[in-house]
Amino acid sequence: MLNTAWRQVLTLGEFDLIKRFFTPANYSSDVLLGVGDDAAVLAVPQHCRLVAAVDTVVEGVHFPVKTSAADIAYRALAVNLSDMAAMGAQPRWFTLSLSMPQADEQWISEFSVGLSRLAARFSVQLVGGDTVKGPLSISIQILGLVDKDQWLTRSGAKPGDLIFVSGALGEAAGGLQLLLKPDLHASLEHRQYLLERFYHPTPRVELGLRLKLVASSAMDVSDGLLTDLRKLCAASHCGADLQLDSLPHSKPMNSVFGAAGAEHLALHGGDDYELLFTVPADDVVALQDIMTETGVPCTEIGRITRNGGVQCYRSQDAVVVEEGGYDHFAVVN
Ligand code: ADP
Ligand code: MG
């Protein structure tokens, strides 16, 4: 649907716009009908279940106002791919709802290049969407497949399971801090590294697919470790002991923010899109193989407990950490 106001500002023909920038040149055989009709028709293999998720990114909320069109496209798709990773699903198709204030051909072209590049990397296909005039906001619905009865959830953690996180934590929030506070001192190398982690988080799709056989629960870290671990514990009706000394944070984080700052961002920073998951102690050996084969380092950061709530420890000592999870309504421009 294209609204009336949109028709007045559109310099390219509306169908031309969709045809030029949002119609893939070819589809795999499971797309029976793609962009161009009233809806897409997709072939779901008989032994599979369909896994669906949707995520919206809004200018000034999920990305700073000056973010490039290609980086916005990357983020919009990456956060959805990360949801598939957290479910242990193979992402296959997505639809795109694009709200933008004007039809700037250059912007749309860069957006579509950024989008199709990431889509190709993860073999997901754009099969439909919607284009409207309004504040800049991108909503992507993603569809993926799992083998029957084989998916990951937040609710399967059991007391005694070990808690792991992939990659490093707090780096995306570190990159955002550098954007928001130009006075922060960082070497060019560290600045580039952290900005890259903010703009281009790596969806852990391959890891998620492999974890299905060993993890008792999983979710992706989008709102900050502490907030998300609490969600996992609540869903699993259990608690967690979290070892602060074990949190993975990198040299650039320590160098720019100091050990305490890096720890704060690792605990509370959003947008990392790493996987947080639990593994029964007996399966940790299998996890080692998965880490080697996927090349994704995973760090043990604690243990699931019977009692509710997350208790943090420094060495053997129980400590209280200050609150400060990611605020969805914070304006970042
Ligand atoms: P309708 O009015 O039936 O919703 P539209 O005229 O909005 O159809 O869209 C025409 C076709 O273009 C549909 O197949 C729709 O899925 C697709 N489409 C519209 N906008 C986009 C977009 N931003 N990305 C991909 N496909 C889109
Ligand atoms: Mg229609």
Coordinates of C-alpha atoms and ligand atoms in Angstrom, one line a residue, residues 1 37-39, ligand 2:
M1 CA 0.0 0.0 0.0
D37 CA 2.0 -9.9 -5.9
D38 CA -0.3 -9.3 -3.0
A39 CA 1.7 -11.7 -0.8
Ligands
MG2 MG -2.6 -6.0 -2.3

